[in-house]
PDB file of C-alpha atoms and ligand atoms in Angstrom:
ATOM      1  CA  MET A 247     279.917  64.462 128.799  1.00 47.00           C
ATOM      2  CA  SER A 248     281.718  61.204 128.205  1.00 50.00           C
ATOM      3  CA  LYS A 249     285.391  60.886 129.034  1.00 68.00           C
ATOM      4  CA  LYS A 250     286.054  58.825 125.933  1.00 82.00           C
ATOM      5  CA  ARG A 251     288.776  60.127 123.689  1.00 91.00           C
ATOM      6  CA  TYR A 252     288.332  60.257 119.934  1.00 93.00           C
ATOM      7  CA  LYS A 253     290.599  60.492 116.974  1.00 90.00           C
ATOM      8  CA  ALA A 254     289.666  62.265 113.746  1.00 90.00           C
ATOM      9  CA  ILE A 255     290.047  60.038 110.704  1.00 89.00           C
ATOM     10  CA  ASP A 256     290.039  60.595 106.970  1.00 85.00           C
ATOM     11  CA  LYS A 257     286.535  59.641 105.810  1.00 87.00           C
ATOM     12  CA  ARG A 258     287.832  58.829 102.316  1.00 85.00           C
ATOM     13  CA  LEU A 259     289.539  55.777 103.744  1.00 87.00           C
ATOM     14  CA  ILE A 260     286.199  54.200 104.584  1.00 89.00           C
ATOM     15  CA  THR A 261     285.616  52.038 101.551  1.00 86.00           C
ATOM     16  CA  GLU A 262     282.175  51.417 100.092  1.00 85.00           C
ATOM     17  CA  GLY A 263     281.215  47.745 100.168  1.00 87.00           C
ATOM     18  CA  SER A 264     283.484  47.005 103.126  1.00 90.00           C
ATOM     19  CA  GLU A 265     282.413  46.060 106.609  1.00 93.00           C
ATOM     20  CA  ILE A 266     283.703  48.032 109.543  1.00 94.00           C
ATOM     21  CA  ASN A 267     284.571  46.428 112.863  1.00 94.00           C
ATOM     22  CA  PHE A 268     284.711  49.670 114.815  1.00 95.00           C
ATOM     23  CA  ASN A 269     282.215  52.410 115.618  1.00 96.00           C
ATOM     24  CA  LEU A 270     282.259  55.623 113.639  1.00 95.00           C
ATOM     25  CA  PHE A 271     281.261  58.812 115.368  1.00 94.00           C
ATOM     26  CA  LEU A 272     280.502  62.375 114.461  1.00 91.00           C
ATOM     27  CA  PRO A 273     280.090  65.419 116.682  1.00 88.00           C
ATOM     28  CA  ASN A 274     276.502  66.372 117.485  1.00 84.00           C
ATOM     29  CA  GLU A 275     275.207  69.697 116.284  1.00 78.00           C
ATOM     30  CA  ALA A 276     276.291  71.607 119.338  1.00 75.00           C
ATOM     31  CA  LYS A 277     279.688  69.925 118.992  1.00 75.00           C
ATOM     32  CA  SER A 278     279.461  69.135 122.677  1.00 79.00           C
ATOM     33  CA  ALA A 279     279.413  65.363 122.367  1.00 87.00           C
ATOM     34  CA  MET A 280     279.852  62.563 119.873  1.00 91.00           C
ATOM     35  CA  SER A 281     276.999  60.623 118.389  1.00 91.00           C
ATOM     36  CA  LEU A 282     277.210  57.263 116.693  1.00 93.00           C
ATOM     37  CA  PHE A 283     277.270  57.481 112.912  1.00 91.00           C
ATOM     38  CA  LEU A 284     277.830  53.875 111.893  1.00 93.00           C
ATOM     39  CA  GLN A 285     277.955  50.931 114.202  1.00 93.00           C
ATOM     40  CA  SER A 286     280.649  48.305 114.279  1.00 95.00           C
ATOM     41  CA  ASP A 287     279.898  45.164 112.194  1.00 94.00           C
ATOM     42  CA  THR A 288     277.856  47.046 109.620  1.00 91.00           C
ATOM     43  CA  ALA A 289     278.510  47.203 105.928  1.00 91.00           C
ATOM     44  CA  VAL A 290     279.376  50.537 104.402  1.00 91.00           C
ATOM     45  CA  ASP A 291     276.652  50.636 101.757  1.00 90.00           C
ATOM     46  CA  GLY A 292     275.850  53.254  99.130  1.00 87.00           C
ATOM     47  CA  ASN A 293     273.530  54.942 101.592  1.00 88.00           C
ATOM     48  CA  ALA A 294     276.241  55.417 104.154  1.00 87.00           C
ATOM     49  CA  LYS A 295     278.600  56.698 101.460  1.00 84.00           C
ATOM     50  CA  VAL A 296     276.035  59.346 100.410  1.00 85.00           C
ATOM     51  CA  LYS A 297     275.634  60.460 104.023  1.00 87.00           C
ATOM     52  CA  LEU A 298     279.413  60.565 104.376  1.00 85.00           C
ATOM     53  CA  ARG A 299     279.643  63.181 101.644  1.00 84.00           C
ATOM     54  CA  GLU A 300     277.876  65.680 103.857  1.00 85.00           C
ATOM     55  CA  ILE A 301     280.070  65.092 106.846  1.00 85.00           C
ATOM     56  CA  GLU A 302     283.249  66.978 107.461  1.00 82.00           C
ATOM     57  CA  THR A 303     285.147  64.752 109.851  1.00 86.00           C
ATOM     58  CA  LEU A 304     284.577  61.328 111.263  1.00 90.00           C
ATOM     59  CA  TYR A 305     285.966  60.005 114.514  1.00 94.00           C
ATOM     60  CA  VAL A 306     286.844  56.666 116.042  1.00 94.00           C
ATOM     61  CA  SER A 307     287.146  56.145 119.755  1.00 94.00           C
ATOM     62  CA  GLU A 308     290.593  55.550 121.139  1.00 92.00           C
ATOM     63  CA  GLU A 309     289.844  51.932 122.014  1.00 93.00           C
ATOM     64  CA  ASP A 310     288.896  51.252 118.368  1.00 94.00           C
ATOM     65  CA  GLU A 311     291.988  52.878 116.927  1.00 90.00           C
ATOM     66  CA  GLU A 312     293.903  49.653 116.424  1.00 89.00           C
ATOM     67  CA  ARG A 313     290.950  47.986 114.704  1.00 92.00           C
ATOM     68  CA  TYR A 314     290.639  51.035 112.474  1.00 91.00           C
ATOM     69  CA  ASN A 315     294.351  50.873 111.543  1.00 85.00           C
ATOM     70  CA  GLU A 316     294.002  47.188 110.668  1.00 87.00           C
ATOM     71  CA  TYR A 317     290.976  47.990 108.545  1.00 91.00           C
ATOM     72  CA  VAL A 318     292.975  50.607 106.602  1.00 88.00           C
ATOM     73  CA  ALA A 319     295.827  48.131 106.098  1.00 83.00           C
ATOM     74  CA  GLN A 320     293.401  45.509 104.784  1.00 86.00           C
ATOM     75  CA  HIS A 321     291.774  47.914 102.368  1.00 90.00           C
ATOM     76  CA  LEU A 322     294.984  49.426 101.126  1.00 88.00           C
ATOM     77  CA  GLN A 323     294.471  47.960  97.673  1.00 87.00           C
ATOM     78  CA  SER A 324     291.201  49.827  97.096  1.00 88.00           C
ATOM     79  CA  ILE A 325     292.578  52.927  98.821  1.00 89.00           C
ATOM     80  CA  ALA A 326     295.616  52.896  96.496  1.00 89.00           C
ATOM     81  CA  LYS A 327     293.265  52.709  93.502  1.00 88.00           C
ATOM     82  CA  ASN A 328     290.966  55.491  94.724  1.00 87.00           C
ATOM     83  CA  SER A 329     291.646  58.643  92.750  1.00 87.00           C
ATOM     84  CA  ASP A 330     289.653  60.776  95.231  1.00 86.00           C
ATOM     85  CA  ILE A 331     292.349  60.325  97.849  1.00 88.00           C
ATOM     86  CA  PRO A 332     295.357  62.612  97.383  1.00 88.00           C
ATOM     87  CA  THR A 333     298.519  60.822  96.288  1.00 88.00           C
ATOM     88  CA  GLU A 334     300.469  62.003  99.290  1.00 87.00           C
ATOM     89  CA  GLU A 335     297.943  60.563 101.723  1.00 87.00           C
ATOM     90  CA  LYS A 336     297.939  57.222  99.883  1.00 88.00           C
ATOM     91  CA  ALA A 337     301.709  57.254  99.639  1.00 88.00           C
ATOM     92  CA  ARG A 338     302.010  57.784 103.392  1.00 87.00           C
ATOM     93  CA  LEU A 339     299.681  54.854 104.155  1.00 87.00           C
ATOM     94  CA  VAL A 340     301.302  52.485 101.692  1.00 88.00           C
ATOM     95  CA  TYR A 341     304.801  53.475 102.831  1.00 88.00           C
ATOM     96  CA  ALA A 342     303.937  52.803 106.472  1.00 85.00           C
ATOM     97  CA  LYS A 343     302.508  49.391 105.598  1.00 85.00           C
ATOM     98  CA  ALA A 344     305.469  48.615 103.348  1.00 89.00           C
ATOM     99  CA  SER A 345     307.902  49.479 106.165  1.00 87.00           C
ATOM    100  CA  GLU A 346     306.198  46.964 108.422  1.00 85.00           C
ATOM    101  CA  ALA A 347     306.116  44.224 105.796  1.00 87.00           C
ATOM    102  CA  VAL A 348     309.724  44.679 104.686  1.00 90.00           C
ATOM    103  CA  ASP A 349     310.931  44.919 108.276  1.00 89.00           C
ATOM    104  CA  ALA A 350     309.290  41.530 108.963  1.00 88.00           C
ATOM    105  CA  MET A 351     310.883  40.137 105.814  1.00 91.00           C
ATOM    106  CA  PHE A 352     314.384  41.134 106.916  1.00 90.00           C
ATOM    107  CA  LYS A 353     313.836  39.688 110.371  1.00 90.00           C
ATOM    108  CA  ASP A 354     312.828  36.330 108.943  1.00 91.00           C
ATOM    109  CA  PRO A 355     313.919  36.198 105.300  1.00 90.00           C
ATOM    110  CA  GLU A 356     313.421  32.483 105.065  1.00 91.00           C
ATOM    111  CA  SER A 357     309.694  32.822 105.610  1.00 91.00           C
ATOM    112  CA  LEU A 358     307.929  32.427 102.302  1.00 91.00           C
ATOM    113  CA  GLU A 359     304.888  34.132 103.766  1.00 89.00           C
ATOM    114  CA  ASN A 360     306.878  37.269 104.599  1.00 88.00           C
ATOM    115  CA  VAL A 361     308.228  37.404 101.073  1.00 90.00           C
ATOM    116  CA  LYS A 362     304.764  36.826  99.600  1.00 88.00           C
ATOM    117  CA  ASN A 363     303.501  39.752 101.669  1.00 86.00           C
ATOM    118  CA  ALA A 364     305.750  42.022  99.618  1.00 90.00           C
ATOM    119  CA  GLN A 365     303.698  41.451  96.454  1.00 91.00           C
ATOM    120  CA  PRO A 366     300.577  43.413  97.513  1.00 90.00           C
ATOM    121  CA  ILE A 367     302.884  46.237  98.634  1.00 91.00           C
ATOM    122  CA  VAL A 368     304.492  46.301  95.194  1.00 94.00           C
ATOM    123  CA  ASN A 369     301.030  46.303  93.601  1.00 94.00           C
ATOM    124  CA  ASN A 370     299.909  49.202  95.801  1.00 92.00           C
ATOM    125  CA  LEU A 371     302.977  51.200  94.800  1.00 93.00           C
ATOM    126  CA  ILE A 372     302.263  50.454  91.141  1.00 94.00           C
ATOM    127  CA  ASP A 373     298.651  51.620  91.517  1.00 92.00           C
ATOM    128  CA  ILE A 374     299.817  54.898  93.020  1.00 91.00           C
ATOM    129  CA  ILE A 375     302.599  55.452  90.492  1.00 90.00           C
ATOM    130  CA  LEU A 376     300.452  54.675  87.440  1.00 89.00           C
ATOM    131  CA  GLN A 377     297.559  56.803  88.573  1.00 86.00           C
ATOM    132  CA  ASP A 378     299.347  60.063  89.088  1.00 82.00           C
ATOM    133  CA  ASN A 379     302.015  61.518  86.827  1.00 75.00           C
ATOM    134  CA  SER A 380     303.732  63.235  89.696  1.00 79.00           C
ATOM    135  CA  ALA A 381     303.465  60.328  92.133  1.00 84.00           C
ATOM    136  CA  VAL A 382     307.216  59.888  92.458  1.00 84.00           C
ATOM    137  CA  GLU A 383     307.497  63.415  93.774  1.00 83.00           C
ATOM    138  CA  SER A 384     304.880  62.699  96.434  1.00 82.00           C
ATOM    139  CA  LEU A 385     306.543  59.410  97.245  1.00 84.00           C
ATOM    140  CA  MET A 386     309.948  61.071  97.433  1.00 83.00           C
ATOM    141  CA  LYS A 387     308.622  63.529  99.991  1.00 81.00           C
ATOM    142  CA  ILE A 388     307.648  60.724 102.319  1.00 79.00           C
ATOM    143  CA  THR A 389     310.561  58.343 101.703  1.00 78.00           C
ATOM    144  CA  ALA A 390     312.715  57.917 104.769  1.00 74.00           C
ATOM    145  CA  HIS A 391     315.718  60.177 104.599  1.00 75.00           C
ATOM    146  CA  ASP A 392     317.752  58.171 107.063  1.00 73.00           C
ATOM    147  CA  TYR A 393     319.199  54.980 105.722  1.00 75.00           C
ATOM    148  CA  TYR A 394     317.860  51.650 106.994  1.00 81.00           C
ATOM    149  CA  THR A 395     317.999  48.462 104.997  1.00 84.00           C
ATOM    150  CA  HIS A 396     314.241  48.025 104.985  1.00 86.00           C
ATOM    151  CA  THR A 397     313.352  51.610 104.067  1.00 89.00           C
ATOM    152  CA  HIS A 398     316.157  51.581 101.490  1.00 92.00           C
ATOM    153  CA  SER A 399     314.456  48.553  99.891  1.00 93.00           C
ATOM    154  CA  ILE A 400     311.164  50.423  99.671  1.00 93.00           C
ATOM    155  CA  ASN A 401     312.782  53.594  98.331  1.00 94.00           C
ATOM    156  CA  VAL A 402     314.607  51.566  95.673  1.00 96.00           C
ATOM    157  CA  SER A 403     311.311  49.859  94.783  1.00 95.00           C
ATOM    158  CA  ILE A 404     309.601  53.215  94.339  1.00 94.00           C
ATOM    159  CA  TYR A 405     312.365  54.560  92.066  1.00 95.00           C
ATOM    160  CA  THR A 406     312.629  51.268  90.189  1.00 97.00           C
ATOM    161  CA  LEU A 407     308.890  51.069  89.501  1.00 96.00           C
ATOM    162  CA  SER A 408     308.809  54.680  88.336  1.00 95.00           C
ATOM    163  CA  LEU A 409     311.820  54.248  86.087  1.00 96.00           C
ATOM    164  CA  GLY A 410     310.563  50.880  84.806  1.00 97.00           C
ATOM    165  CA  SER A 411     307.180  52.338  83.986  1.00 96.00           C
ATOM    166  CA  TYR A 412     308.862  55.310  82.270  1.00 95.00           C
ATOM    167  CA  LEU A 413     310.853  52.811  80.180  1.00 97.00           C
ATOM    168  CA  GLY A 414     307.612  51.154  79.069  1.00 97.00           C
ATOM    169  CA  ILE A 415     307.668  48.108  81.345  1.00 98.00           C
ATOM    170  CA  ALA A 416     304.069  47.318  82.260  1.00 97.00           C
ATOM    171  CA  GLY A 417     301.599  44.785  83.639  1.00 97.00           C
ATOM    172  CA  LYS A 418     303.001  41.556  85.064  1.00 97.00           C
ATOM    173  CA  ASP A 419     306.537  42.539  84.041  1.00 98.00           C
ATOM    174  CA  LEU A 420     306.330  45.674  86.188  1.00 98.00           C
ATOM    175  CA  GLU A 421     305.115  43.560  89.123  1.00 97.00           C
ATOM    176  CA  VAL A 422     308.103  41.249  88.695  1.00 98.00           C
ATOM    177  CA  LEU A 423     310.449  44.240  88.496  1.00 98.00           C
ATOM    178  CA  GLY A 424     308.972  45.603  91.736  1.00 97.00           C
ATOM    179  CA  MET A 425     309.497  42.263  93.477  1.00 97.00           C
ATOM    180  CA  ALA A 426     313.104  42.141  92.282  1.00 98.00           C
ATOM    181  CA  ALA A 427     313.631  45.635  93.699  1.00 97.00           C
ATOM    182  CA  ILE A 428     311.998  45.025  97.054  1.00 96.00           C
ATOM    183  CA  LEU A 429     314.044  41.820  97.470  1.00 96.00           C
ATOM    184  CA  HIS A 430     317.328  43.117  96.025  1.00 97.00           C
ATOM    185  CA  ASP A 431     319.141  43.459  99.363  1.00 96.00           C
ATOM    186  CA  LEU A 432     317.554  40.448 101.065  1.00 94.00           C
ATOM    187  CA  GLY A 433     321.040  38.962 101.521  1.00 95.00           C
ATOM    188  CA  LYS A 434     321.895  41.780 103.950  1.00 94.00           C
ATOM    189  CA  SER A 435     319.771  39.902 106.474  1.00 93.00           C
ATOM    190  CA  LYS A 436     322.675  37.411 106.656  1.00 93.00           C
ATOM    191  CA  ILE A 437     325.427  39.992 107.185  1.00 94.00           C
ATOM    192  CA  ASP A 438     326.591  40.950 110.671  1.00 92.00           C
ATOM    193  CA  TYR A 439     324.373  43.575 112.201  1.00 88.00           C
ATOM    194  CA  GLU A 440     327.446  45.617 113.221  1.00 90.00           C
ATOM    195  CA  ILE A 441     328.659  45.781 109.639  1.00 91.00           C
ATOM    196  CA  ILE A 442     325.255  46.748 108.264  1.00 88.00           C
ATOM    197  CA  ASN A 443     324.809  49.488 110.850  1.00 83.00           C
ATOM    198  CA  LYS A 444     328.415  50.608 111.211  1.00 85.00           C
ATOM    199  CA  ASN A 445     328.792  54.229 112.115  1.00 82.00           C
ATOM    200  CA  GLY A 446     331.449  55.001 109.506  1.00 84.00           C
ATOM    201  CA  LYS A 447     333.136  53.591 106.445  1.00 86.00           C
ATOM    202  CA  LEU A 448     333.728  49.856 106.309  1.00 91.00           C
ATOM    203  CA  SER A 449     337.215  48.357 106.694  1.00 95.00           C
ATOM    204  CA  ASP A 450     338.493  46.176 103.825  1.00 96.00           C
ATOM    205  CA  GLU A 451     337.538  43.039 105.682  1.00 96.00           C
ATOM    206  CA  GLU A 452     334.072  44.336 106.520  1.00 96.00           C
ATOM    207  CA  PHE A 453     333.573  45.348 102.920  1.00 95.00           C
ATOM    208  CA  THR A 454     334.524  41.828 101.815  1.00 96.00           C
ATOM    209  CA  GLN A 455     331.771  40.543 104.106  1.00 96.00           C
ATOM    210  CA  MET A 456     329.302  43.119 102.834  1.00 96.00           C
ATOM    211  CA  LYS A 457     330.015  42.134  99.246  1.00 97.00           C
ATOM    212  CA  LEU A 458     328.614  38.686  99.930  1.00 97.00           C
ATOM    213  CA  HIS A 459     325.050  40.003 100.208  1.00 97.00           C
ATOM    214  CA  PRO A 460     323.985  39.693  96.521  1.00 98.00           C
ATOM    215  CA  ALA A 461     325.004  36.022  96.359  1.00 98.00           C
ATOM    216  CA  LEU A 462     323.491  35.335  99.787  1.00 97.00           C
ATOM    217  CA  GLY A 463     320.230  36.993  98.728  1.00 97.00           C
ATOM    218  CA  HIS A 464     320.212  34.916  95.563  1.00 98.00           C
ATOM    219  CA  GLU A 465     320.660  31.770  97.649  1.00 97.00           C
ATOM    220  CA  ILE A 466     317.761  32.699  99.950  1.00 96.00           C
ATOM    221  CA  ALA A 467     315.537  33.444  96.944  1.00 96.00           C
ATOM    222  CA  LEU A 468     316.342  30.052  95.401  1.00 97.00           C
ATOM    223  CA  LYS A 469     315.570  28.324  98.702  1.00 96.00           C
ATOM    224  CA  LEU A 470     312.224  30.104  98.817  1.00 95.00           C
ATOM    225  CA  GLY A 471     311.426  28.684  95.395  1.00 95.00           C
ATOM    226  CA  ILE A 472     311.699  31.938  93.462  1.00 96.00           C
ATOM    227  CA  SER A 473     312.482  30.872  89.914  1.00 96.00           C
ATOM    228  CA  ASP A 474     311.936  33.998  87.809  1.00 97.00           C
ATOM    229  CA  GLU A 475     315.358  34.763  86.325  1.00 98.00           C
ATOM    230  CA  ARG A 476     314.626  38.494  86.334  1.00 98.00           C
ATOM    231  CA  ILE A 477     314.097  38.514  90.100  1.00 98.00           C
ATOM    232  CA  LEU A 478     317.106  36.290  90.675  1.00 98.00           C
ATOM    233  CA  SER A 479     319.381  38.454  88.542  1.00 98.00           C
ATOM    234  CA  GLY A 480     318.058  41.663  90.136  1.00 98.00           C
ATOM    235  CA  ILE A 481     319.119  40.289  93.507  1.00 98.00           C
ATOM    236  CA  ARG A 482     322.429  38.795  92.396  1.00 98.00           C
ATOM    237  CA  HIS A 483     323.633  41.381  89.902  1.00 98.00           C
ATOM    238  CA  HIS A 484     322.637  44.818  91.188  1.00 98.00           C
ATOM    239  CA  HIS A 485     326.296  45.533  92.122  1.00 98.00           C
ATOM    240  CA  GLU A 486     327.820  44.485  88.807  1.00 98.00           C
ATOM    241  CA  LYS A 487     329.454  47.237  86.740  1.00 98.00           C
ATOM    242  CA  ILE A 488     329.004  47.918  83.042  1.00 98.00           C
ATOM    243  CA  VAL A 489     332.771  47.771  82.358  1.00 98.00           C
ATOM    244  CA  GLY A 490     333.314  44.842  84.713  1.00 98.00           C
ATOM    245  CA  GLY A 491     334.886  44.748  88.147  1.00 97.00           C
ATOM    246  CA  GLY A 492     331.580  44.548  90.016  1.00 98.00           C
ATOM    247  CA  TYR A 493     330.506  41.684  92.242  1.00 97.00           C
ATOM    248  CA  PRO A 494     329.800  38.783  92.645  1.00 98.00           C
ATOM    249  CA  ASP A 495     330.228  37.566  89.049  1.00 98.00           C
ATOM    250  CA  ASN A 496     332.338  40.272  87.360  1.00 98.00           C
ATOM    251  CA  LEU A 497     329.868  40.611  84.487  1.00 98.00           C
ATOM    252  CA  THR A 498     330.006  43.312  81.810  1.00 98.00           C
ATOM    253  CA  GLY A 499     327.502  45.244  79.642  1.00 97.00           C
ATOM    254  CA  ASP A 500     324.548  43.203  78.444  1.00 96.00           C
ATOM    255  CA  GLN A 501     325.520  40.261  80.603  1.00 98.00           C
ATOM    256  CA  ILE A 502     323.921  42.308  83.361  1.00 98.00           C
ATOM    257  CA  SER A 503     320.159  41.958  82.972  1.00 98.00           C
ATOM    258  CA  GLN A 504     318.013  45.005  82.308  1.00 98.00           C
ATOM    259  CA  PHE A 505     316.300  44.572  85.696  1.00 98.00           C
ATOM    260  CA  ALA A 506     319.657  44.488  87.504  1.00 98.00           C
ATOM    261  CA  ARG A 507     320.798  47.636  85.648  1.00 98.00           C
ATOM    262  CA  ILE A 508     317.600  49.489  86.583  1.00 98.00           C
ATOM    263  CA  ILE A 509     317.849  48.406  90.216  1.00 98.00           C
ATOM    264  CA  GLY A 510     321.584  49.194  90.333  1.00 98.00           C
ATOM    265  CA  THR A 511     320.903  52.762  89.186  1.00 98.00           C
ATOM    266  CA  CYS A 512     318.088  53.339  91.687  1.00 97.00           C
ATOM    267  CA  ASP A 513     320.151  51.737  94.451  1.00 97.00           C
ATOM    268  CA  VAL A 514     322.991  54.230  93.953  1.00 97.00           C
ATOM    269  CA  PHE A 515     320.547  57.138  93.760  1.00 96.00           C
ATOM    270  CA  ASP A 516     318.960  56.221  97.095  1.00 94.00           C
ATOM    271  CA  ALA A 517     322.330  55.585  98.744  1.00 93.00           C
ATOM    272  CA  LEU A 518     323.538  59.053  97.726  1.00 94.00           C
ATOM    273  CA  SER A 519     320.347  60.924  98.532  1.00 92.00           C
ATOM    274  CA  THR A 520     319.739  59.486 102.016  1.00 90.00           C
ATOM    275  CA  LYS A 521     321.574  60.368 105.173  1.00 86.00           C
ATOM    276  CA  ARG A 522     324.068  57.954 106.717  1.00 81.00           C
ATOM    277  CA  SER A 523     325.648  58.317 110.115  1.00 74.00           C
ATOM    278  CA  TYR A 524     328.897  59.314 108.395  1.00 77.00           C
ATOM    279  CA  LYS A 525     327.561  61.474 105.567  1.00 81.00           C
ATOM    280  CA  ASP A 526     324.922  64.081 104.879  1.00 87.00           C
ATOM    281  CA  PRO A 527     322.274  63.373 102.265  1.00 90.00           C
ATOM    282  CA  MET A 528     322.835  64.809  98.800  1.00 92.00           C
ATOM    283  CA  SER A 529     320.050  66.619  96.979  1.00 92.00           C
ATOM    284  CA  SER A 530     318.446  64.751  94.048  1.00 91.00           C
ATOM    285  CA  PHE A 531     320.160  67.132  91.686  1.00 92.00           C
ATOM    286  CA  ASP A 532     323.632  66.595  93.167  1.00 95.00           C
ATOM    287  CA  SER A 533     323.128  62.824  93.370  1.00 95.00           C
ATOM    288  CA  LEU A 534     322.215  62.645  89.694  1.00 95.00           C
ATOM    289  CA  ARG A 535     325.094  64.938  88.714  1.00 96.00           C
ATOM    290  CA  LEU A 536     327.553  62.753  90.593  1.00 97.00           C
ATOM    291  CA  MET A 537     326.116  59.611  88.957  1.00 97.00           C
ATOM    292  CA  LYS A 538     326.349  61.200  85.541  1.00 96.00           C
ATOM    293  CA  GLN A 539     329.882  62.559  85.962  1.00 96.00           C
ATOM    294  CA  GLN A 540     331.595  59.988  88.116  1.00 96.00           C
ATOM    295  CA  MET A 541     329.892  56.687  87.492  1.00 97.00           C
ATOM    296  CA  VAL A 542     330.403  56.196  83.793  1.00 96.00           C
ATOM    297  CA  GLY A 543     331.423  52.585  83.341  1.00 95.00           C
ATOM    298  CA  HIS A 544     329.869  51.649  86.635  1.00 97.00           C
ATOM    299  CA  LEU A 545     326.212  52.380  85.906  1.00 98.00           C
ATOM    300  CA  ASP A 546     324.325  52.006  82.635  1.00 98.00           C
ATOM    301  CA  MET A 547     324.231  55.641  81.497  1.00 98.00           C
ATOM    302  CA  ASN A 548     321.080  54.984  79.456  1.00 97.00           C
ATOM    303  CA  MET A 549     319.360  54.217  82.744  1.00 97.00           C
ATOM    304  CA  VAL A 550     320.826  57.274  84.459  1.00 98.00           C
ATOM    305  CA  ASP A 551     319.676  59.490  81.568  1.00 97.00           C
ATOM    306  CA  ALA A 552     316.204  57.937  81.631  1.00 97.00           C
ATOM    307  CA  PHE A 553     316.048  58.484  85.396  1.00 96.00           C
ATOM    308  CA  ILE A 554     316.925  62.167  84.924  1.00 95.00           C
ATOM    309  CA  ARG A 555     314.304  62.543  82.171  1.00 95.00           C
ATOM    310  CA  MET A 556     311.715  60.783  84.271  1.00 93.00           C
ATOM    311  CA  LEU A 557     312.242  63.092  87.274  1.00 89.00           C
ATOM    312  CA  HIS A 558     312.335  66.110  84.984  1.00 85.00           C
ATOM    313  CA  LYS A 559     309.021  65.145  83.413  1.00 81.00           C
ATOM    314  CA  GLN A 560     307.500  64.630  86.864  1.00 74.00           C
ATOM    315  CA  GLY A 561     308.609  68.079  87.934  1.00 66.00           C
ATOM    316  CA  LYS A 562     306.730  69.538  84.987  1.00 60.00           C
ATOM    317  CA  SER A 563     303.474  67.651  85.335  1.00 53.00           C
TER     318      SER A 563
HETATM  319 FE1  FE2 C 682     322.944  45.853  97.541  1.00 96.28          FE
END
């Protein structure tokens, strides 16, 4: 018997019409060895898909694992659209890919390519959210519960897209909203690492530094050639307050764009409901109660109410 090691894979992730660049195996009848099911560099045609239906589990050899992971990443768009794959499985794959892409973006925020790579991620999230009424719940289960800037950006994107869609924002507008959300904290890439990752509350001086991130993010976005006002305002104005006193521009009420108000609400929700080194995470219920009771004048309460209704509806579906 061969010493090769194999890894079981989810056969639903093998997309019809694609070409695989790794071998697919299945156990022989006696389950004593693996036999080749589909050879590397072959197209997955209708025939192969029919045969796949009768198979329980497929395997890739350990040496092909990386090629298989790349294949999944490349076909994420069709995977995200495939209603046969459970939402949680899709959410896990898209979240992992999004983490990678957003991590790269924060490491080199001036790279237009890195920022462009965020768009397919946003589109994948939209596909998942629009397909399944309870997608946010599945996504919430897999969102990182520890706070990191890059996972925070993805969590905020997930909440923002769900809330935006609930509010009737659709099509290209929803894509733009998702981009604004995923980029909203881009300016944090320019803030001292020690301040961003401080194990405790910030001093006044550190907070002054931290407060520069919306304007810095706006500057980076302009340099990258982003011209959509909704994205720019989402980045620059997500820390403005409805009654004024927010930063950087001390705007009030409607001066704060709708996109910035949506993102601002989802930003606070994620900050409260994830764990920081100096605080425990709050439950969704407690986070929303605190927002509702203690953030009047700071957040747009219409957005907070819509967020509550949206999560409530999800819980029922
Ligand atoms: Fe922020």
